[in-house]
XYZ file of N, CA, C and O in Angstrom:
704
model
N 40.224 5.709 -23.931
C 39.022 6.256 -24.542
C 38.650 7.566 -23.867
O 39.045 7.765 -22.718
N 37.878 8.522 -24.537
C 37.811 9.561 -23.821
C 36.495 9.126 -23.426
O 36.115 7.998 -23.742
N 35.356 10.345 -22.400
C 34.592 10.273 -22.025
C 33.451 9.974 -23.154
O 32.841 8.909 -23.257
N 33.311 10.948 -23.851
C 32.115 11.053 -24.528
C 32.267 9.600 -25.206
O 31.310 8.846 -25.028
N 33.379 9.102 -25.983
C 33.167 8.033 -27.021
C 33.099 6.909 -26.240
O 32.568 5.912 -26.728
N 33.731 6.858 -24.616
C 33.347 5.729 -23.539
C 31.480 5.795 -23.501
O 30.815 4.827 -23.868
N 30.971 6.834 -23.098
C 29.416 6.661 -23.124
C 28.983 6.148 -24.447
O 28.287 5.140 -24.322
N 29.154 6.484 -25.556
C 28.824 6.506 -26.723
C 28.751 4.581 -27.423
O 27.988 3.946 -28.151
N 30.038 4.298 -26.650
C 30.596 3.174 -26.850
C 31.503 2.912 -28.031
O 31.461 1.824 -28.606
N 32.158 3.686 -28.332
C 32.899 3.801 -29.543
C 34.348 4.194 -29.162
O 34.874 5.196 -28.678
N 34.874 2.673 -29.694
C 36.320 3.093 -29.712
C 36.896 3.806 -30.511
O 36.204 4.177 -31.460
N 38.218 4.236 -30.472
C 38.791 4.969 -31.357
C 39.563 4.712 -32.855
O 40.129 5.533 -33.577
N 39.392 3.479 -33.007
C 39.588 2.546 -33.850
C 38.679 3.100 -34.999
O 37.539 3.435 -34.680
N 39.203 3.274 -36.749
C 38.062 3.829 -37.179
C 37.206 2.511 -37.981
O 36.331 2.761 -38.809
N 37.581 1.127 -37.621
C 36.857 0.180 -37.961
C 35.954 -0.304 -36.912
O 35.419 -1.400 -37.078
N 35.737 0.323 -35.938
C 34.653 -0.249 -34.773
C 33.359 -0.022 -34.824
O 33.117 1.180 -34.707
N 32.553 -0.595 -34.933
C 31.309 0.049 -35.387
C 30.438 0.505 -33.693
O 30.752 -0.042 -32.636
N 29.549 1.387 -33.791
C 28.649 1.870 -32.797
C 27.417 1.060 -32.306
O 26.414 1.031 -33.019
N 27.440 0.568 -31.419
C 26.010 -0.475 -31.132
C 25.687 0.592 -30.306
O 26.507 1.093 -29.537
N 24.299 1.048 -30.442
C 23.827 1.951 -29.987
C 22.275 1.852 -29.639
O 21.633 2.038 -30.672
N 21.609 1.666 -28.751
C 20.127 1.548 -28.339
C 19.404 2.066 -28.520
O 19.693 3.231 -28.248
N 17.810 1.925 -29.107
C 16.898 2.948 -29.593
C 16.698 3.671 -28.002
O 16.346 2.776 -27.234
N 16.814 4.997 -27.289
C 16.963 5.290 -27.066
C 16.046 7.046 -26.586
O 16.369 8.109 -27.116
N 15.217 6.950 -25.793
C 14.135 8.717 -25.574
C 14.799 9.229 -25.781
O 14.686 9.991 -26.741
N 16.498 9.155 -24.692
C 17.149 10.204 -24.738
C 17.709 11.420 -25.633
O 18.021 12.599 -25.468
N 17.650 10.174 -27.003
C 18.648 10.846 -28.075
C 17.338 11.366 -29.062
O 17.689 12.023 -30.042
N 16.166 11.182 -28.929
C 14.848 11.450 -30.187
C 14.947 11.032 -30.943
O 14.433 11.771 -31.782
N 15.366 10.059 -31.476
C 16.800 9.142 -32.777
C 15.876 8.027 -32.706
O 15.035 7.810 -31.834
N 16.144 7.364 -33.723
C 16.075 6.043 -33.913
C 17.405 4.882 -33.521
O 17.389 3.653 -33.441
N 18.827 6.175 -33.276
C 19.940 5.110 -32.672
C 21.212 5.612 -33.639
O 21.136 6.149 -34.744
N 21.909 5.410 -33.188
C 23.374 5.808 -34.226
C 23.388 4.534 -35.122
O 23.212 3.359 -34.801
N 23.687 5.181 -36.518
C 24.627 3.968 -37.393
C 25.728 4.003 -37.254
O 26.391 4.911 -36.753
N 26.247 2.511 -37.897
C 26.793 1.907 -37.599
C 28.502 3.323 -38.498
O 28.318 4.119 -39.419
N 29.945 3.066 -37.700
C 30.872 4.239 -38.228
C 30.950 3.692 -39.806
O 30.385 2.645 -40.122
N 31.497 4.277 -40.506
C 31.572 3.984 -41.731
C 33.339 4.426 -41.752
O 34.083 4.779 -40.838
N 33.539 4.253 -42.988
C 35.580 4.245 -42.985
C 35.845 5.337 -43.034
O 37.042 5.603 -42.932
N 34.660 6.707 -43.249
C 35.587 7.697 -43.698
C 35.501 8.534 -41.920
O 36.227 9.515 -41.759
N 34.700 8.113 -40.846
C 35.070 8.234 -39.248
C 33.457 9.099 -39.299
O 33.153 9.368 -38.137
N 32.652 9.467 -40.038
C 31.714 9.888 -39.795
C 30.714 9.183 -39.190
O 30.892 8.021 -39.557
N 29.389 9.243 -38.187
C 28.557 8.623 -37.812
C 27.812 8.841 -38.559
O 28.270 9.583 -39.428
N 25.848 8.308 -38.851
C 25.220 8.584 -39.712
C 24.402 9.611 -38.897
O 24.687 9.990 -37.761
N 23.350 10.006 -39.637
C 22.595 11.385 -39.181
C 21.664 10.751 -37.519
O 21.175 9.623 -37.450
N 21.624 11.561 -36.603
C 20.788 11.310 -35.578
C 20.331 12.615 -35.256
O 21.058 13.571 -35.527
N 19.065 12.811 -34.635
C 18.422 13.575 -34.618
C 18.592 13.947 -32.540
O 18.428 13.135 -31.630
N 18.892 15.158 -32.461
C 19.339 16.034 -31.270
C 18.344 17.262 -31.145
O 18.421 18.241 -31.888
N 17.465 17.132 -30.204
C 16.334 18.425 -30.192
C 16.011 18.737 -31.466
O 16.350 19.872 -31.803
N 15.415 18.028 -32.345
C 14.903 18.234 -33.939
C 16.280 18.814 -34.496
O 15.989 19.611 -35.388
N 17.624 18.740 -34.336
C 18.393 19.770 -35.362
C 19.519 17.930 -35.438
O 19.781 16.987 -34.692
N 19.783 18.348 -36.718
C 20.629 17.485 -37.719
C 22.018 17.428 -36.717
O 22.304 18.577 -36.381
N 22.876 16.507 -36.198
C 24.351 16.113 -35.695
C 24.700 15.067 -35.577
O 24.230 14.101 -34.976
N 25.981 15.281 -36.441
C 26.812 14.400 -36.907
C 28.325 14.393 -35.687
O 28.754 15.355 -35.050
N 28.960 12.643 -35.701
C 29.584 13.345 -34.619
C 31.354 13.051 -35.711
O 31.196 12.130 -36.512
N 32.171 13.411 -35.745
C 33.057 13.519 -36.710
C 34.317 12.706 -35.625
O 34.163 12.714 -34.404
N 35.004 12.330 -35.999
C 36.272 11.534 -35.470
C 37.475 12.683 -35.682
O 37.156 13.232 -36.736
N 38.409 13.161 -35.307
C 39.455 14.133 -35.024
C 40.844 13.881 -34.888
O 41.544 14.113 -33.903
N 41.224 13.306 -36.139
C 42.603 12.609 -36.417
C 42.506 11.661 -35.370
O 43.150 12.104 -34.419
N 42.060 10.685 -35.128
C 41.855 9.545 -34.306
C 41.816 9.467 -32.783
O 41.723 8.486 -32.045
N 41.926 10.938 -32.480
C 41.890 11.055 -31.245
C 41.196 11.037 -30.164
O 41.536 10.929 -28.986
N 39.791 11.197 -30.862
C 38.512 11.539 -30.138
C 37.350 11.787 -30.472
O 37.283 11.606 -31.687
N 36.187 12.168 -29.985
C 34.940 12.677 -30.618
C 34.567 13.731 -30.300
O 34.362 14.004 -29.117
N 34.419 14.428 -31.101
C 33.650 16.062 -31.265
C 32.015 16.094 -31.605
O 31.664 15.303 -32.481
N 30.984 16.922 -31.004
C 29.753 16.763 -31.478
C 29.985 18.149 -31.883
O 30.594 18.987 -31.219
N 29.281 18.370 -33.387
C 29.167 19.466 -33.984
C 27.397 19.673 -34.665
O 26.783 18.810 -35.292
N 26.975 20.840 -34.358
C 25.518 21.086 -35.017
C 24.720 20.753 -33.618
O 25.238 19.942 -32.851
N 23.985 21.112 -33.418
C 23.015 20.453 -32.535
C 22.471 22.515 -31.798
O 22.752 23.619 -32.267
N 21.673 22.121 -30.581
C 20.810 23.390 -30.274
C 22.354 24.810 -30.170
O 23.544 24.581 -30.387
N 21.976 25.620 -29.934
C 22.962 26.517 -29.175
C 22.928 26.436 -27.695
O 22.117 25.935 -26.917
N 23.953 27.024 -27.546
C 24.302 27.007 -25.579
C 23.439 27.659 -25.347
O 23.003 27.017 -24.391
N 22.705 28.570 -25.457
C 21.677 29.425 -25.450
C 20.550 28.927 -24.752
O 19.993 29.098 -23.668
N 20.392 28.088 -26.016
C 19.143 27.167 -26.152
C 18.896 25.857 -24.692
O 18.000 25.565 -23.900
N 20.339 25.387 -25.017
C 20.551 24.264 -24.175
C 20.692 24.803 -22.298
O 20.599 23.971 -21.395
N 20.844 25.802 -22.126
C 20.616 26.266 -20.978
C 19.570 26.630 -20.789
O 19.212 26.283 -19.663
N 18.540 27.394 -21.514
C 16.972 27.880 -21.529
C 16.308 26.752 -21.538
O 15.115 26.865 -21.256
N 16.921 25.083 -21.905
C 16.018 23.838 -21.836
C 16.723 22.951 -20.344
O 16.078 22.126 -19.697
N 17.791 23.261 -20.118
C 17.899 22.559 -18.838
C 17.212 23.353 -17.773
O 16.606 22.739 -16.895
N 17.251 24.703 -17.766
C 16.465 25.488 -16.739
C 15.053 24.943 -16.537
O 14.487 24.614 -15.495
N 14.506 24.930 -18.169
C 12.900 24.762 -17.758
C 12.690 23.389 -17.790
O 11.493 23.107 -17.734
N 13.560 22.292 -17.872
C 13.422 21.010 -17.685
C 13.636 21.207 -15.928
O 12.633 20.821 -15.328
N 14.538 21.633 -15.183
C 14.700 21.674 -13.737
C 13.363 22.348 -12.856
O 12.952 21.849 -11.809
N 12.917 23.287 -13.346
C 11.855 23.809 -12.874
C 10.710 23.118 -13.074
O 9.988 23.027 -12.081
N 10.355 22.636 -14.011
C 9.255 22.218 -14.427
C 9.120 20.665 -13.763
O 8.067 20.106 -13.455
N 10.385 20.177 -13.645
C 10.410 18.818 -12.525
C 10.140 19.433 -11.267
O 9.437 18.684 -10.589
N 10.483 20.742 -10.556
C 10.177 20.932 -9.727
C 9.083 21.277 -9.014
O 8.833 20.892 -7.872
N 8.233 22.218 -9.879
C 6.827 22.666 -9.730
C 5.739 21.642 -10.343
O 4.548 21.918 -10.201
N 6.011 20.810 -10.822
C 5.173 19.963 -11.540
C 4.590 18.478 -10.787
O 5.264 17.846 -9.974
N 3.581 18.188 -11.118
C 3.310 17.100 -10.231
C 3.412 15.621 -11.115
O 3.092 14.490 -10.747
N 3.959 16.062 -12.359
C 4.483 14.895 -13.096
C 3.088 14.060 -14.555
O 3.015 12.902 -14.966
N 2.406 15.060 -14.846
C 1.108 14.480 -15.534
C 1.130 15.797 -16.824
O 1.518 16.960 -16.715
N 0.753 15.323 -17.609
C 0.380 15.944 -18.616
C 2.008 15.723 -20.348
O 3.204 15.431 -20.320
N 1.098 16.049 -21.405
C 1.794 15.694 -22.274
C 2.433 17.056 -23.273
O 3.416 17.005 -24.013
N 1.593 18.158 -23.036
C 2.303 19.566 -22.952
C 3.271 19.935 -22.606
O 3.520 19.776 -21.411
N 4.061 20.458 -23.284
C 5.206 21.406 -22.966
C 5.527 22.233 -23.933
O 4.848 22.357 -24.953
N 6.575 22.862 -23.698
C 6.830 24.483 -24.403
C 8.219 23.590 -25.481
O 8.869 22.607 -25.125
N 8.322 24.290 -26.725
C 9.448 23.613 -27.670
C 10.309 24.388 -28.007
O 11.480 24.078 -28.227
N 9.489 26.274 -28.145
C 10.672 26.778 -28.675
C 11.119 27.635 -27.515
O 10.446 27.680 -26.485
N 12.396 28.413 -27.679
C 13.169 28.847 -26.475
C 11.912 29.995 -25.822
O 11.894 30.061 -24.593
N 11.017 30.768 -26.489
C 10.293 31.707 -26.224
C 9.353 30.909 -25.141
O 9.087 31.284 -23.999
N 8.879 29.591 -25.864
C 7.448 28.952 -24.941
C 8.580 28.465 -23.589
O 8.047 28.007 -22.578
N 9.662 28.551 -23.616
C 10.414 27.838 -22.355
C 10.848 29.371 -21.711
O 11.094 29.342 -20.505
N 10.918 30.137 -22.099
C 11.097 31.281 -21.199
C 9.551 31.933 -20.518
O 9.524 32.454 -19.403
N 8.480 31.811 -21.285
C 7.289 32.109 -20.529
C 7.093 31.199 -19.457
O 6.770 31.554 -18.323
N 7.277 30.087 -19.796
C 7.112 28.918 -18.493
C 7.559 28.922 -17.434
O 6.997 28.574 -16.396
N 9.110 29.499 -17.636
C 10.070 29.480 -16.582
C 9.648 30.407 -16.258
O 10.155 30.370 -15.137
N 8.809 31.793 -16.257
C 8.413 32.769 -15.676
C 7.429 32.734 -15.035
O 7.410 33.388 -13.992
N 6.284 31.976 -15.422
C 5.198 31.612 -15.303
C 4.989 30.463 -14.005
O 4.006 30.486 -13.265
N 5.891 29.662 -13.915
C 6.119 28.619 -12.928
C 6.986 29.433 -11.622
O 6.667 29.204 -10.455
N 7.682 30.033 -11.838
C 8.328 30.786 -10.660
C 7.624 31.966 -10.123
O 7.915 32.371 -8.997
N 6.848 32.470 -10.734
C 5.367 33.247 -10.420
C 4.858 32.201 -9.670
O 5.196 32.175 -8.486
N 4.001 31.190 -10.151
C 2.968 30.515 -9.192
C 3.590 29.825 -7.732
O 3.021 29.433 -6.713
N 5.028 29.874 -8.140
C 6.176 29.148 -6.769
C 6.034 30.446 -6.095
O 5.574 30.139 -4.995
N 6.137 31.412 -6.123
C 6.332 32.443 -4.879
C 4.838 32.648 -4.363
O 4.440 32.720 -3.200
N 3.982 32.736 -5.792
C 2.899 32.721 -4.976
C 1.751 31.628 -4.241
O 0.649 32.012 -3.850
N 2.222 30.243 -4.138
C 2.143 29.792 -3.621
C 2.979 29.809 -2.283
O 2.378 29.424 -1.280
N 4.279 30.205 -2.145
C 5.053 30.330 -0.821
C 4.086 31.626 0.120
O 3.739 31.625 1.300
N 3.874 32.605 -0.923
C 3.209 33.792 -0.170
C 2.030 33.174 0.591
O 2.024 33.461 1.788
N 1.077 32.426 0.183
C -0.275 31.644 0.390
C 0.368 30.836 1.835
O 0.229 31.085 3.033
N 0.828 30.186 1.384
C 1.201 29.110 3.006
C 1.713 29.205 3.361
O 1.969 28.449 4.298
N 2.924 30.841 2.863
C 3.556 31.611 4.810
C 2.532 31.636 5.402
O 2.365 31.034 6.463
N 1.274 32.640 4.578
C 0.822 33.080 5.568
C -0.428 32.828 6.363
O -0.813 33.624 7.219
N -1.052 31.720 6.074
C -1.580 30.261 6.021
C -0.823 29.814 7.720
O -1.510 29.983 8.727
N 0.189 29.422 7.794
C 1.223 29.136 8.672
C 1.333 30.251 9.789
O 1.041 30.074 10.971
N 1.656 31.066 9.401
C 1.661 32.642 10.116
C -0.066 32.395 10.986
O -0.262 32.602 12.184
N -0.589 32.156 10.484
C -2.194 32.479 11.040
C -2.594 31.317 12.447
O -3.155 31.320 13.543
N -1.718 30.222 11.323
C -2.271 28.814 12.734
C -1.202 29.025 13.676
O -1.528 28.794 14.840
N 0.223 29.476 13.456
C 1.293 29.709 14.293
C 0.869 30.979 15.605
O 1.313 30.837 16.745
N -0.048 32.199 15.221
C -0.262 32.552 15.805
C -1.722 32.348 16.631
O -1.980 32.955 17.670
N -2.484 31.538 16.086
C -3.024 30.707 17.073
C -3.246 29.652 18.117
O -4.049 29.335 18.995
N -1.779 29.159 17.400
C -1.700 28.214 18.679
C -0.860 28.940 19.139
O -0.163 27.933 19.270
N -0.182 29.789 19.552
C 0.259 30.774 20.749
C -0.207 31.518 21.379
O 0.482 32.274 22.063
N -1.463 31.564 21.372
C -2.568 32.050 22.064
C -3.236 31.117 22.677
O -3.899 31.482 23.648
N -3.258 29.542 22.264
C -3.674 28.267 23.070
C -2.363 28.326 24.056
O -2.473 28.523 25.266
N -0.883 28.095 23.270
C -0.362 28.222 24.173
C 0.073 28.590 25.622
O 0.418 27.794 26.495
N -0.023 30.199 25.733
C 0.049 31.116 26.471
C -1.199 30.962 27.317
O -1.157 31.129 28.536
N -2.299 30.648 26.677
C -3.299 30.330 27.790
C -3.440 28.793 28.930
O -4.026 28.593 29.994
N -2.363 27.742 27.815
C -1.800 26.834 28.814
C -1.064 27.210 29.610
O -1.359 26.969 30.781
N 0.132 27.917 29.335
C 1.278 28.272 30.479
C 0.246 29.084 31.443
O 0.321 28.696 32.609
N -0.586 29.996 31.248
C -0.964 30.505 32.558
C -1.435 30.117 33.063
O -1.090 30.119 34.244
N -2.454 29.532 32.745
C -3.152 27.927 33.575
C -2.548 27.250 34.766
O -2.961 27.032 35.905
N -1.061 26.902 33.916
C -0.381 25.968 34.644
C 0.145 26.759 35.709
O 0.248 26.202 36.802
N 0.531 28.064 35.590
C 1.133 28.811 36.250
C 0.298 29.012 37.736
O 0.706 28.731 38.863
N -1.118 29.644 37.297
C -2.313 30.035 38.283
C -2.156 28.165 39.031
O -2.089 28.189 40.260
N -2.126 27.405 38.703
C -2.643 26.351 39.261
C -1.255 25.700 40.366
O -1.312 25.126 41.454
N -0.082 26.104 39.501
C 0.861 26.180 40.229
C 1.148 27.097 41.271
O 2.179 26.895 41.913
N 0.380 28.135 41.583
C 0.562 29.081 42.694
C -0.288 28.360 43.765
O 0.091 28.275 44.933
N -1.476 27.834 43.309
C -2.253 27.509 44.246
C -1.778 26.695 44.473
O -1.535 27.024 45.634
N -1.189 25.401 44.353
C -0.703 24.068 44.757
C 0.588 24.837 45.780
O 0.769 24.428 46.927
N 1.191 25.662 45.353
C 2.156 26.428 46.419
C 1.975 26.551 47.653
O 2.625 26.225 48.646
N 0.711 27.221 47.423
C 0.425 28.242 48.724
C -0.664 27.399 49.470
O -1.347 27.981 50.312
N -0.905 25.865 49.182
C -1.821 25.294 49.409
C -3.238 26.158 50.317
O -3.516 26.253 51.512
N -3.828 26.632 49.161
C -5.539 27.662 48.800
C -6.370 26.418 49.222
O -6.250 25.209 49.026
N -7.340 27.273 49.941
C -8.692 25.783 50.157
C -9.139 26.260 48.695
O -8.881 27.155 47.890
N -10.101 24.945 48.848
C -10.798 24.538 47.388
C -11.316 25.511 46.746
O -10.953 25.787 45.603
N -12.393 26.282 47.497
C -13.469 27.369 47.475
C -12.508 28.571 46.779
O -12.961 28.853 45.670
N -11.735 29.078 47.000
C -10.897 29.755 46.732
C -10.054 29.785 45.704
O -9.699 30.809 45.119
N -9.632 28.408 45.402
C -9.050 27.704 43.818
C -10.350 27.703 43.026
O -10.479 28.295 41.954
N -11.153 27.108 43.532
C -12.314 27.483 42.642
C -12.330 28.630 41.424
O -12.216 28.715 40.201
N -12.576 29.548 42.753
C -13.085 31.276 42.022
C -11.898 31.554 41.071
O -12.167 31.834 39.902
N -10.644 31.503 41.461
C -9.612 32.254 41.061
C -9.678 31.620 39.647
O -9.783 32.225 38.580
N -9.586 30.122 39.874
C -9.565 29.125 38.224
C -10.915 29.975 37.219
O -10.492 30.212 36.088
N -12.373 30.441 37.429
C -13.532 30.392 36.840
C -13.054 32.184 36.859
O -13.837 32.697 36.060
N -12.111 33.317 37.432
C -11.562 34.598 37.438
C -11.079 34.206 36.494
O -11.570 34.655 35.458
N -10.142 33.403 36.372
C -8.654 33.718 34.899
C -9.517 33.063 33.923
O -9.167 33.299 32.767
N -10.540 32.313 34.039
C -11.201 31.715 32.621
C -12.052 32.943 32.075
O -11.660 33.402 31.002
N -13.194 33.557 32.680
C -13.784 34.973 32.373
C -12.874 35.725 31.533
O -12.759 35.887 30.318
N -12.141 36.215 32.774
C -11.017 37.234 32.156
C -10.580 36.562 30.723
O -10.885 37.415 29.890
N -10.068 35.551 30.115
C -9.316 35.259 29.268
C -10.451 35.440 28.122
O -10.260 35.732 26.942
N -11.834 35.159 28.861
C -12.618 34.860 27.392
C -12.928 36.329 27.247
O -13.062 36.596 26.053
N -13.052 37.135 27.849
C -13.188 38.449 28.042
C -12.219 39.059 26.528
O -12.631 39.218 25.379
N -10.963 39.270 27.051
C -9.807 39.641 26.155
C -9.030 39.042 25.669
O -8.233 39.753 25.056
N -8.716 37.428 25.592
C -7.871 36.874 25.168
C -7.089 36.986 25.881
O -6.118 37.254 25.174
N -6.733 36.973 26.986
C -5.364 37.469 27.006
C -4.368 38.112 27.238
O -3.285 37.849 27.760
N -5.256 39.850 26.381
C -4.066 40.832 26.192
C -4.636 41.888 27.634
O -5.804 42.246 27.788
N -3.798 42.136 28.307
C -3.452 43.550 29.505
C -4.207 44.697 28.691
O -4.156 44.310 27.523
N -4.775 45.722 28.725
C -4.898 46.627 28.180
C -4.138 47.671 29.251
O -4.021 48.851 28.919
N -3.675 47.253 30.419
C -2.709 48.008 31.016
C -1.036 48.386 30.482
O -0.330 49.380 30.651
N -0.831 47.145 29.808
C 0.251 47.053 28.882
C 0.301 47.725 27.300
O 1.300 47.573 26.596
């Protein structure tokens, strides 16, 4: 059996008939049943009329149905639209035009949402490196003194020096 008539369930036999399941996938009500002359009956494929024809007994051919065109401009905005979408609503776009605004329209709000919470990210990233950096010196100042074992009085000042100073400028040297 080839592929398609293995999914399909149809042998190549032209007396086998098609048991076929009502089915979202197909928008159909279901294939009828083959008839002798190898034709299937009408099923409905993205609203357009296809029939699937038998090919000197060899196989199945689908003929009629969207264009490649079409069928790539609907897998695109079926992929995107699973992607940007949070899965609610009963709207969507039908003809290739309403699926090309979408797909434009959705990859617009994707960058500009990426632009929003780079820089969103960018903002807390560079704030906690400024908590950071004010831990490491901390640790650093506190580590000199534990070094050089400083009386108290003296750890004191220096700890309540680098706290001033920091609230002073943050931080930054203006010698640098």
């Amino acid at each position: 059996m080839t592929p398609l008539t293995s999914l399909l369930g149809v042998s190549d036999s032209h007396h086998s008939a098609v048991t076929a399941t009502n089915s979202s996938h197909w928008n159909a009500p279901g294939l009828e049943a083959l008839n002798g002359t190898g034709v299937v009956g009408p099923a409905l494929w993205n609203g357009t009329r296809t029939r699937l024809k038998m090919l000197n007994g060899s196989g199945m051919t689908l003929s009629g149905g969207p264009s490649v065109r079409s069928s790539y401009v609907t897998s695109l905005y079926f992929a995107l639209s699973s992607l940007t979408s949070v899965g609610f609503g009963n709207v969507s776009a039908n003809t290739d035009s309403e699926k090309i605004f979408s797909i434009c329209t959705m990859l617009i709000g994707a960058l500009m949402h990426a632009v929003v919470f780079g820089n969103v990210t960018a903002i807390i990233q560079r704030m906690y490196s400024r908590r950071s950096l004010y831990h490491t010196r901390t640790k650093d100042l506190k580590d000199f003194i534990r070094v050089h074992r400083l009386p108290k009085a003296l750890e004191q000042r220096m700890m309540e020096c680098f706290q001033t100073t920091w609230s002073v400028n943050n931080g930054i040297d203006v010698s640098e």
